mmCIF file of C-alpha atoms in Angstrom:
data_model
loop_
_atom_site.group_PDB
_atom_site.id
_atom_site.type_symbol
_atom_site.label_atom_id
_atom_site.label_comp_id
_atom_site.label_asym_id
_atom_site.label_seq_id
_atom_site.Cartn_x
_atom_site.Cartn_y
_atom_site.Cartn_z
ATOM 1 C CA MET A 1 43.559 67.460 84.358
ATOM 2 C CA MET A 2 43.405 63.546 83.920
ATOM 3 C CA ASP A 3 45.696 61.222 85.877
ATOM 4 C CA THR A 4 47.795 60.008 82.688
ATOM 5 C CA ASP A 5 48.307 63.930 82.118
ATOM 6 C CA ILE A 6 49.994 64.421 85.557
ATOM 7 C CA LEU A 7 52.393 61.164 85.063
ATOM 8 C CA GLU A 8 53.423 62.494 81.732
ATOM 9 C CA MET A 9 53.896 65.996 83.108
ATOM 10 C CA LEU A 10 56.344 64.241 86.069
ATOM 11 C CA ASP A 11 57.891 62.246 83.221
ATOM 12 C CA ASP A 12 59.097 65.139 81.398
ATOM 13 C CA ILE A 13 60.178 67.301 84.292
ATOM 14 C CA GLY A 14 62.168 63.825 85.330
ATOM 15 C CA ARG A 15 63.629 63.590 81.795
ATOM 16 C CA SER A 16 64.268 67.406 81.618
ATOM 17 C CA SER A 17 65.754 67.611 85.240
ATOM 18 C CA VAL A 18 69.686 68.356 85.388
ATOM 19 C CA ALA A 19 71.201 67.887 88.829
ATOM 20 C CA ARG A 20 72.982 70.939 89.953
ATOM 21 C CA LEU A 21 76.759 70.365 91.452
ATOM 22 C CA THR A 22 76.307 73.716 93.817
ATOM 23 C CA PRO A 23 73.815 75.271 95.618
ATOM 24 C CA ALA A 24 74.144 78.047 93.978
ATOM 25 C CA VAL A 25 71.347 79.507 92.037
ATOM 26 C CA LYS A 26 72.322 82.067 89.024
ATOM 27 C CA ILE A 27 70.223 85.406 89.352
ATOM 28 C CA PRO A 28 69.351 86.696 85.653
ATOM 29 C CA GLY A 29 69.522 90.154 84.595
ATOM 30 C CA GLU A 30 71.251 92.460 82.367
ATOM 31 C CA THR A 31 71.511 95.122 84.025
ATOM 32 C CA ALA A 32 71.722 96.526 87.566
ATOM 33 C CA GLN A 33 68.096 97.484 87.850
ATOM 34 C CA ILE A 34 66.815 94.103 86.981
ATOM 35 C CA ARG A 35 69.004 92.505 89.146
ATOM 36 C CA ARG A 36 67.862 94.567 92.119
ATOM 37 C CA GLU A 37 64.516 93.992 91.452
ATOM 38 C CA LYS A 38 65.227 90.135 91.250
ATOM 39 C CA VAL A 39 67.215 90.763 94.789
ATOM 40 C CA LEU A 40 64.459 92.345 96.237
ATOM 41 C CA ARG A 41 61.929 89.667 94.817
ATOM 42 C CA THR A 42 64.181 87.042 96.680
ATOM 43 C CA ILE A 43 63.799 88.958 99.850
ATOM 44 C CA HIS A 44 59.774 89.486 99.498
ATOM 45 C CA GLY A 45 59.458 85.533 98.457
ATOM 46 C CA THR A 46 61.675 84.421 101.725
ATOM 47 C CA ILE A 47 58.882 83.383 104.317
ATOM 48 C CA LEU A 48 60.680 81.081 106.670
ATOM 49 C CA PRO A 49 64.091 82.022 108.345
ATOM 50 C CA ARG A 50 66.765 81.681 105.866
ATOM 51 C CA ARG A 51 70.767 83.144 105.373
ATOM 52 C CA LEU A 52 70.552 84.622 101.896
ATOM 53 C CA GLU A 53 74.327 84.966 100.450
ATOM 54 C CA PHE A 54 74.313 87.033 96.977
ATOM 55 C CA THR A 55 77.975 86.555 95.234
ATOM 56 C CA ALA A 56 79.090 88.627 92.525
ATOM 57 C CA ALA A 57 81.551 87.412 89.768
ATOM 58 C CA ASN A 58 84.515 89.471 91.415
ATOM 59 C CA GLY A 59 83.780 87.897 94.924
ATOM 60 C CA ASP A 60 81.802 90.883 96.576
ATOM 61 C CA CYS A 61 79.169 89.427 98.805
ATOM 62 C CA LEU A 62 76.052 90.355 100.578
ATOM 63 C CA ALA A 63 74.760 88.070 103.187
ATOM 64 C CA ILE A 64 71.833 88.608 105.500
ATOM 65 C CA GLU A 65 68.667 86.935 107.197
ATOM 66 C CA VAL A 66 65.362 87.255 105.854
ATOM 67 C CA ASN A 67 62.159 86.088 107.635
ATOM 68 C CA SER A 68 58.858 86.480 106.600
ATOM 69 C CA SER A 69 59.915 88.999 103.799
ATOM 70 C CA ARG A 70 61.898 90.793 106.406
ATOM 71 C CA VAL A 71 65.531 91.599 106.504
ATOM 72 C CA THR A 72 66.555 90.388 110.356
ATOM 73 C CA ASP A 73 70.054 90.903 110.313
ATOM 74 C CA VAL A 74 73.274 91.637 108.208
ATOM 75 C CA PHE A 75 76.372 89.142 108.453
ATOM 76 C CA ARG A 76 78.694 90.454 105.487
ATOM 77 C CA VAL A 77 78.928 93.426 103.248
ATOM 78 C CA GLN A 78 80.919 94.287 100.321
ATOM 79 C CA SER A 79 82.917 97.332 102.509
ATOM 80 C CA GLY A 80 82.388 99.216 104.965
ATOM 81 C CA VAL A 81 80.409 98.289 108.288
ATOM 82 C CA ALA A 82 77.191 96.437 108.510
ATOM 83 C CA PRO A 83 74.111 98.120 110.176
ATOM 84 C CA ASP A 84 73.768 97.592 113.896
ATOM 85 C CA PHE A 85 69.894 96.517 113.840
ATOM 86 C CA GLU A 86 70.127 97.102 117.880
ATOM 87 C CA THR A 87 71.173 100.583 117.857
ATOM 88 C CA GLU A 88 69.934 102.222 114.648
ATOM 89 C CA SER A 89 66.433 103.878 113.594
ATOM 90 C CA ARG A 90 64.264 101.870 111.148
ATOM 91 C CA GLU A 91 64.668 104.654 108.670
ATOM 92 C CA ASP A 92 68.591 104.621 108.898
ATOM 93 C CA LEU A 93 68.389 100.818 108.335
ATOM 94 C CA ALA A 94 65.710 100.740 105.610
ATOM 95 C CA SER A 95 68.126 103.739 103.821
ATOM 96 C CA LYS A 96 71.404 101.211 104.594
ATOM 97 C CA LEU A 97 69.608 98.153 103.244
ATOM 98 C CA ALA A 98 68.639 99.764 100.066
ATOM 99 C CA GLN A 99 71.953 101.077 99.634
ATOM 100 C CA LEU A 100 73.530 97.249 100.190
ATOM 101 C CA VAL A 101 70.967 95.795 97.858
ATOM 102 C CA SER A 102 71.461 98.484 95.168
ATOM 103 C CA ASP A 103 75.720 97.641 95.526
ATOM 104 C CA ILE A 104 75.533 94.003 95.132
ATOM 105 C CA ALA A 105 73.111 94.810 92.311
ATOM 106 C CA CYS A 106 75.598 96.961 90.680
ATOM 107 C CA ALA A 107 78.566 94.494 91.001
ATOM 108 C CA PRO A 108 79.907 92.347 88.268
ATOM 109 C CA ALA A 109 77.583 89.958 86.633
ATOM 110 C CA PRO A 110 76.366 87.037 87.137
ATOM 111 C CA LEU A 111 74.725 87.190 90.392
ATOM 112 C CA GLU A 112 74.447 84.324 92.704
ATOM 113 C CA LEU A 113 72.409 82.963 95.241
ATOM 114 C CA ILE A 114 72.702 80.608 98.360
ATOM 115 C CA SER A 115 69.981 79.982 100.533
ATOM 116 C CA LEU A 116 71.005 78.495 104.041
ATOM 117 C CA GLN A 117 69.958 77.833 107.422
ATOM 118 C CA PRO A 118 70.444 80.636 110.198
ATOM 119 C CA ASP A 119 73.192 80.003 112.222
ATOM 120 C CA THR A 120 71.137 80.623 115.597
ATOM 121 C CA ALA A 121 67.362 81.006 116.363
ATOM 122 C CA LEU A 122 65.660 83.944 115.562
ATOM 123 C CA GLU A 123 64.969 85.996 118.625
ATOM 124 C CA ALA A 124 61.465 86.990 119.343
ATOM 125 C CA ASP A 125 62.233 90.900 119.090
ATOM 126 C CA ASP A 126 63.948 90.193 115.589
ATOM 127 C CA VAL A 127 60.958 92.110 114.001
ATOM 128 C CA GLY A 128 63.509 93.043 110.990
ATOM 129 C CA ILE A 129 62.958 95.788 107.940
ATOM 130 C CA THR A 130 60.408 94.893 105.914
ATOM 131 C CA TYR A 131 60.530 94.475 102.116
ATOM 132 C CA SER A 132 58.460 97.472 101.459
ATOM 133 C CA GLU A 133 60.508 99.715 103.273
ATOM 134 C CA ILE A 134 63.601 98.362 101.568
ATOM 135 C CA GLU A 135 61.960 98.906 98.560
ATOM 136 C CA ALA A 136 60.763 101.984 99.071
ATOM 137 C CA ALA A 137 64.421 103.715 99.924
ATOM 138 C CA CYS A 138 65.601 101.706 97.084
ATOM 139 C CA GLU A 139 63.375 104.173 94.728
ATOM 140 C CA GLY A 140 65.909 106.768 95.831
ATOM 141 C CA ILE A 141 68.822 105.350 94.614
ATOM 142 C CA GLU A 142 69.334 105.834 91.118
ATOM 143 C CA LEU A 143 71.179 102.879 89.190
ATOM 144 C CA PRO A 144 73.305 102.724 85.685
ATOM 145 C CA ALA A 145 70.994 101.519 82.894
ATOM 146 C CA ASP A 146 74.146 99.148 81.970
ATOM 147 C CA PRO A 147 76.117 96.560 83.983
ATOM 148 C CA ILE A 148 79.417 98.285 85.254
ATOM 149 C CA ILE A 149 81.054 95.172 84.555
ATOM 150 C CA SER A 150 80.488 91.656 82.910
ATOM 151 C CA ILE A 151 82.521 88.430 82.188
ATOM 152 C CA VAL A 152 83.732 89.108 78.682
ATOM 153 C CA THR A 153 84.223 87.115 75.810
ATOM 154 C CA ASN A 154 85.555 89.352 73.085
ATOM 155 C CA ASP A 155 87.396 92.758 73.444
ATOM 156 C CA SER A 156 84.278 94.572 72.208
ATOM 157 C CA GLU A 157 82.415 93.772 75.500
ATOM 158 C CA PRO A 158 82.874 95.952 78.580
ATOM 159 C CA HIS A 159 85.639 95.485 80.910
ATOM 160 C CA ASP A 160 86.528 96.166 84.069
ATOM 161 C CA THR A 161 90.554 98.105 83.807
ATOM 162 C CA THR A 162 91.206 98.899 87.183
ATOM 163 C CA ALA A 163 93.714 95.709 87.472
ATOM 164 C CA VAL A 164 95.163 96.780 84.336
ATOM 165 C CA ASP A 165 95.850 100.229 84.810
ATOM 166 C CA ALA A 166 97.639 99.614 87.855
ATOM 167 C CA ALA A 167 99.332 97.012 86.126
ATOM 168 C CA THR A 168 100.412 99.329 83.449
ATOM 169 C CA GLU A 169 102.382 101.807 85.923
ATOM 170 C CA LEU A 170 105.163 99.676 85.447
ATOM 171 C CA GLY A 171 106.093 100.768 82.031
ATOM 172 C CA ALA A 172 105.208 99.952 78.509
ATOM 173 C CA THR A 173 108.207 97.937 78.354
ATOM 174 C CA ASP A 174 106.879 94.665 80.636
ATOM 175 C CA THR A 175 106.077 91.904 79.050
ATOM 176 C CA PRO A 176 102.399 90.351 79.049
ATOM 177 C CA ALA A 177 103.207 87.678 81.543
ATOM 178 C CA GLN A 178 104.737 90.722 84.217
ATOM 179 C CA LEU A 179 101.455 92.444 83.537
ATOM 180 C CA PHE A 180 99.444 90.013 84.121
ATOM 181 C CA TYR A 181 101.091 89.118 87.633
ATOM 182 C CA GLU A 182 100.750 92.830 88.617
ATOM 183 C CA GLY A 183 97.206 93.250 87.776
ATOM 184 C CA SER A 184 96.242 89.812 89.307
ATOM 185 C CA GLU A 185 97.311 91.428 92.973
ATOM 186 C CA ARG A 186 93.715 92.206 93.732
ATOM 187 C CA PHE A 187 92.065 89.079 93.296
ATOM 188 C CA ALA A 188 95.082 86.304 93.626
ATOM 189 C CA GLN A 189 95.713 84.203 96.668
ATOM 190 C CA GLY A 190 98.903 83.604 95.642
ATOM 191 C CA ARG A 191 101.250 84.363 92.286
ATOM 192 C CA VAL A 192 104.217 83.276 90.640
ATOM 193 C CA LEU A 193 106.174 84.972 88.081
ATOM 194 C CA ALA A 194 108.806 82.739 86.082
ATOM 195 C CA ASP A 195 111.112 82.906 83.162
ATOM 196 C CA GLY A 196 110.140 80.724 79.824
ATOM 197 C CA ALA A 197 112.703 77.935 80.748
ATOM 198 C CA GLY A 198 110.735 77.397 83.793
ATOM 199 C CA VAL A 199 114.432 77.638 86.078
ATOM 200 C CA GLU A 200 113.526 79.890 88.817
ATOM 201 C CA ALA A 201 110.401 81.877 89.920
ATOM 202 C CA LEU A 202 111.270 85.526 89.371
ATOM 203 C CA ARG A 203 108.942 86.692 91.786
ATOM 204 C CA ALA A 204 106.393 85.261 93.833
ATOM 205 C CA ASP A 205 103.639 86.566 96.405
ATOM 206 C CA GLY A 206 100.738 85.600 98.780
ATOM 207 C CA LYS A 207 100.474 81.697 99.429
ATOM 208 C CA CYS A 208 102.955 81.139 96.416
ATOM 209 C CA GLN A 209 105.936 82.664 98.029
ATOM 210 C CA ALA A 210 108.717 80.913 99.855
ATOM 211 C CA GLY A 211 107.665 79.075 103.321
ATOM 212 C CA GLU A 212 104.075 79.274 102.128
ATOM 213 C CA PRO A 213 101.845 76.268 101.307
ATOM 214 C CA LEU A 214 101.952 76.744 97.599
ATOM 215 C CA HIS A 215 105.349 77.950 96.735
ATOM 216 C CA PRO A 216 106.680 76.086 93.730
ATOM 217 C CA ASP A 217 109.913 74.350 93.887
ATOM 218 C CA ALA A 218 112.073 74.642 90.943
ATOM 219 C CA ASP A 219 111.569 70.841 89.623
ATOM 220 C CA LEU A 220 107.991 71.871 89.389
ATOM 221 C CA LEU A 221 108.353 75.077 87.705
ATOM 222 C CA ALA A 222 110.815 73.290 85.113
ATOM 223 C CA ARG A 223 108.091 70.603 84.417
ATOM 224 C CA PHE A 224 105.464 73.187 83.957
ATOM 225 C CA ALA A 225 107.619 75.357 81.523
ATOM 226 C CA GLN A 226 108.355 71.861 79.567
ATOM 227 C CA ASP A 227 104.364 71.342 79.183
ATOM 228 C CA LEU A 228 103.803 75.157 78.288
ATOM 229 C CA ALA A 229 106.623 74.469 75.522
ATOM 230 C CA GLY A 230 105.277 71.385 74.339
ATOM 231 C CA TRP A 231 101.860 73.300 73.788
ATOM 232 C CA ASP A 232 103.494 75.972 72.213
ATOM 233 C CA ALA A 233 104.752 73.481 69.544
ATOM 234 C CA ASP A 234 101.360 71.929 68.972
ATOM 235 C CA ALA A 235 99.592 75.266 68.526
ATOM 236 C CA THR A 236 102.344 77.313 66.812
ATOM 237 C CA THR A 237 100.424 77.406 63.621
ATOM 238 C CA THR A 238 97.008 78.123 65.074
ATOM 239 C CA MET A 239 97.523 80.623 68.184
ATOM 240 C CA SER A 240 99.969 83.393 68.988
ATOM 241 C CA HIS A 241 101.141 84.594 72.273
ATOM 242 C CA PRO A 242 100.102 85.662 74.642
ATOM 243 C CA GLN A 243 97.757 82.946 75.794
ATOM 244 C CA LEU A 244 95.589 82.886 78.690
ATOM 245 C CA ILE A 245 94.910 78.817 80.292
ATOM 246 C CA VAL A 246 92.378 78.848 83.046
ATOM 247 C CA MET A 247 92.064 75.792 85.029
ATOM 248 C CA ARG A 248 89.187 75.201 87.459
ATOM 249 C CA PRO A 249 88.112 72.995 90.094
ATOM 250 C CA SER A 250 84.767 70.428 89.754
ATOM 251 C CA GLY A 251 81.807 72.125 90.831
ATOM 252 C CA GLY A 252 83.015 75.655 90.500
ATOM 253 C CA LYS A 253 84.069 75.565 94.182
ATOM 254 C CA GLY A 254 87.703 75.703 95.532
ATOM 255 C CA ALA A 255 90.786 77.113 94.268
ATOM 256 C CA GLY A 256 91.430 77.958 90.101
ATOM 257 C CA VAL A 257 94.481 78.519 88.606
ATOM 258 C CA ALA A 258 95.113 81.144 85.807
ATOM 259 C CA VAL A 259 98.136 81.271 83.685
ATOM 260 C CA LEU A 260 99.329 83.875 81.065
ATOM 261 C CA ASN A 261 102.299 82.818 78.734
ATOM 262 C CA ASP A 262 103.813 85.066 76.600
ATOM 263 C CA GLY A 263 106.415 82.909 74.968
ATOM 264 C CA GLU A 264 109.444 84.671 76.912
ATOM 265 C CA SER A 265 107.738 83.884 80.573
ATOM 266 C CA PHE A 266 104.483 82.991 82.466
ATOM 267 C CA ALA A 267 102.734 84.238 85.380
ATOM 268 C CA ILE A 268 100.572 81.688 87.378
ATOM 269 C CA ALA A 269 97.799 83.340 89.648
ATOM 270 C CA VAL A 270 95.933 81.078 91.988
ATOM 271 C CA HIS A 271 92.496 82.539 92.886
ATOM 272 C CA GLU A 272 88.873 81.845 94.586
ATOM 273 C CA ALA A 273 87.285 79.713 91.455
ATOM 274 C CA ARG A 274 84.272 82.382 91.501
ATOM 275 C CA LYS A 275 86.592 85.299 90.532
ATOM 276 C CA LEU A 276 87.174 83.884 87.214
ATOM 277 C CA GLY A 277 85.243 87.009 85.993
ATOM 278 C CA ALA A 278 88.129 89.263 87.495
ATOM 279 C CA VAL A 279 90.505 86.970 85.471
ATOM 280 C CA VAL A 280 88.944 87.244 82.140
ATOM 281 C CA ASN A 281 88.450 91.419 82.747
ATOM 282 C CA LEU A 282 92.152 91.610 83.069
ATOM 283 C CA TRP A 283 93.190 89.233 80.177
ATOM 284 C CA THR A 284 90.684 91.242 77.847
ATOM 285 C CA SER A 285 92.356 94.557 79.357
ATOM 286 C CA LEU A 286 95.633 93.380 78.567
ATOM 287 C CA LYS A 287 94.550 92.298 74.908
ATOM 288 C CA ARG A 288 93.581 95.857 74.305
ATOM 289 C CA PRO A 289 95.422 98.091 71.783
ATOM 290 C CA ASP A 290 96.409 100.568 74.315
ATOM 291 C CA GLY A 291 96.441 97.789 77.140
#
């Protein structure tokens, strides 16, 4: 390759490169099988000591320490207790790690990866469980061919109905805002249900309840209701109720806000930005004819 070719190639890279606003990298994969292969490949390709955090759209996270294509520790799991590398046998550890890798691959897409420096220096006896051992154990775990849950953009795509099924137990007469308030319990850090005039908070929970840092006062609710009324007036000929309004922080990290306005009342849910998928799934479920 000529020097001019190299310079042109570097110039093309510089022109096409886009700076990332977050250290997270998306792991592509339409199916759980593909995502599991990607996770295993990431473990296999990690030579220097790193802490790898795999996070699904619903907030489920698998955080592991990897060195020389070996998993040497587990810091965080989706549920249950992390494997004990000091007391459990290699066979048991390989089996549990394979299950953890499979579980995070089956979690809602998209899957994101953050690679960090380990919190502590690697111990001399931290030999870990090899990539090959985990891969072999994964062969005995069957995965669904299609994604269990994914972020949906219309009613024809798959969605998670867990939250809305719990919400609809309240009764068929509940308004969409009430159902959204109830359904958001599993992912919201704080939530509020208010009447359309914003005169008062009918219900509040979590960090939005009285005495908590995100509790809205009457003045704030009234001003927010006025803004919604103005929005309704502007969009009355183009959009019907209910409406979902999503506000996300710049860079995708921190807290997001989801508002469901049904014209009579509105519900506000404050949530981790990475749990937007759960918000969209709940909204889609509520819009189903039987929702």
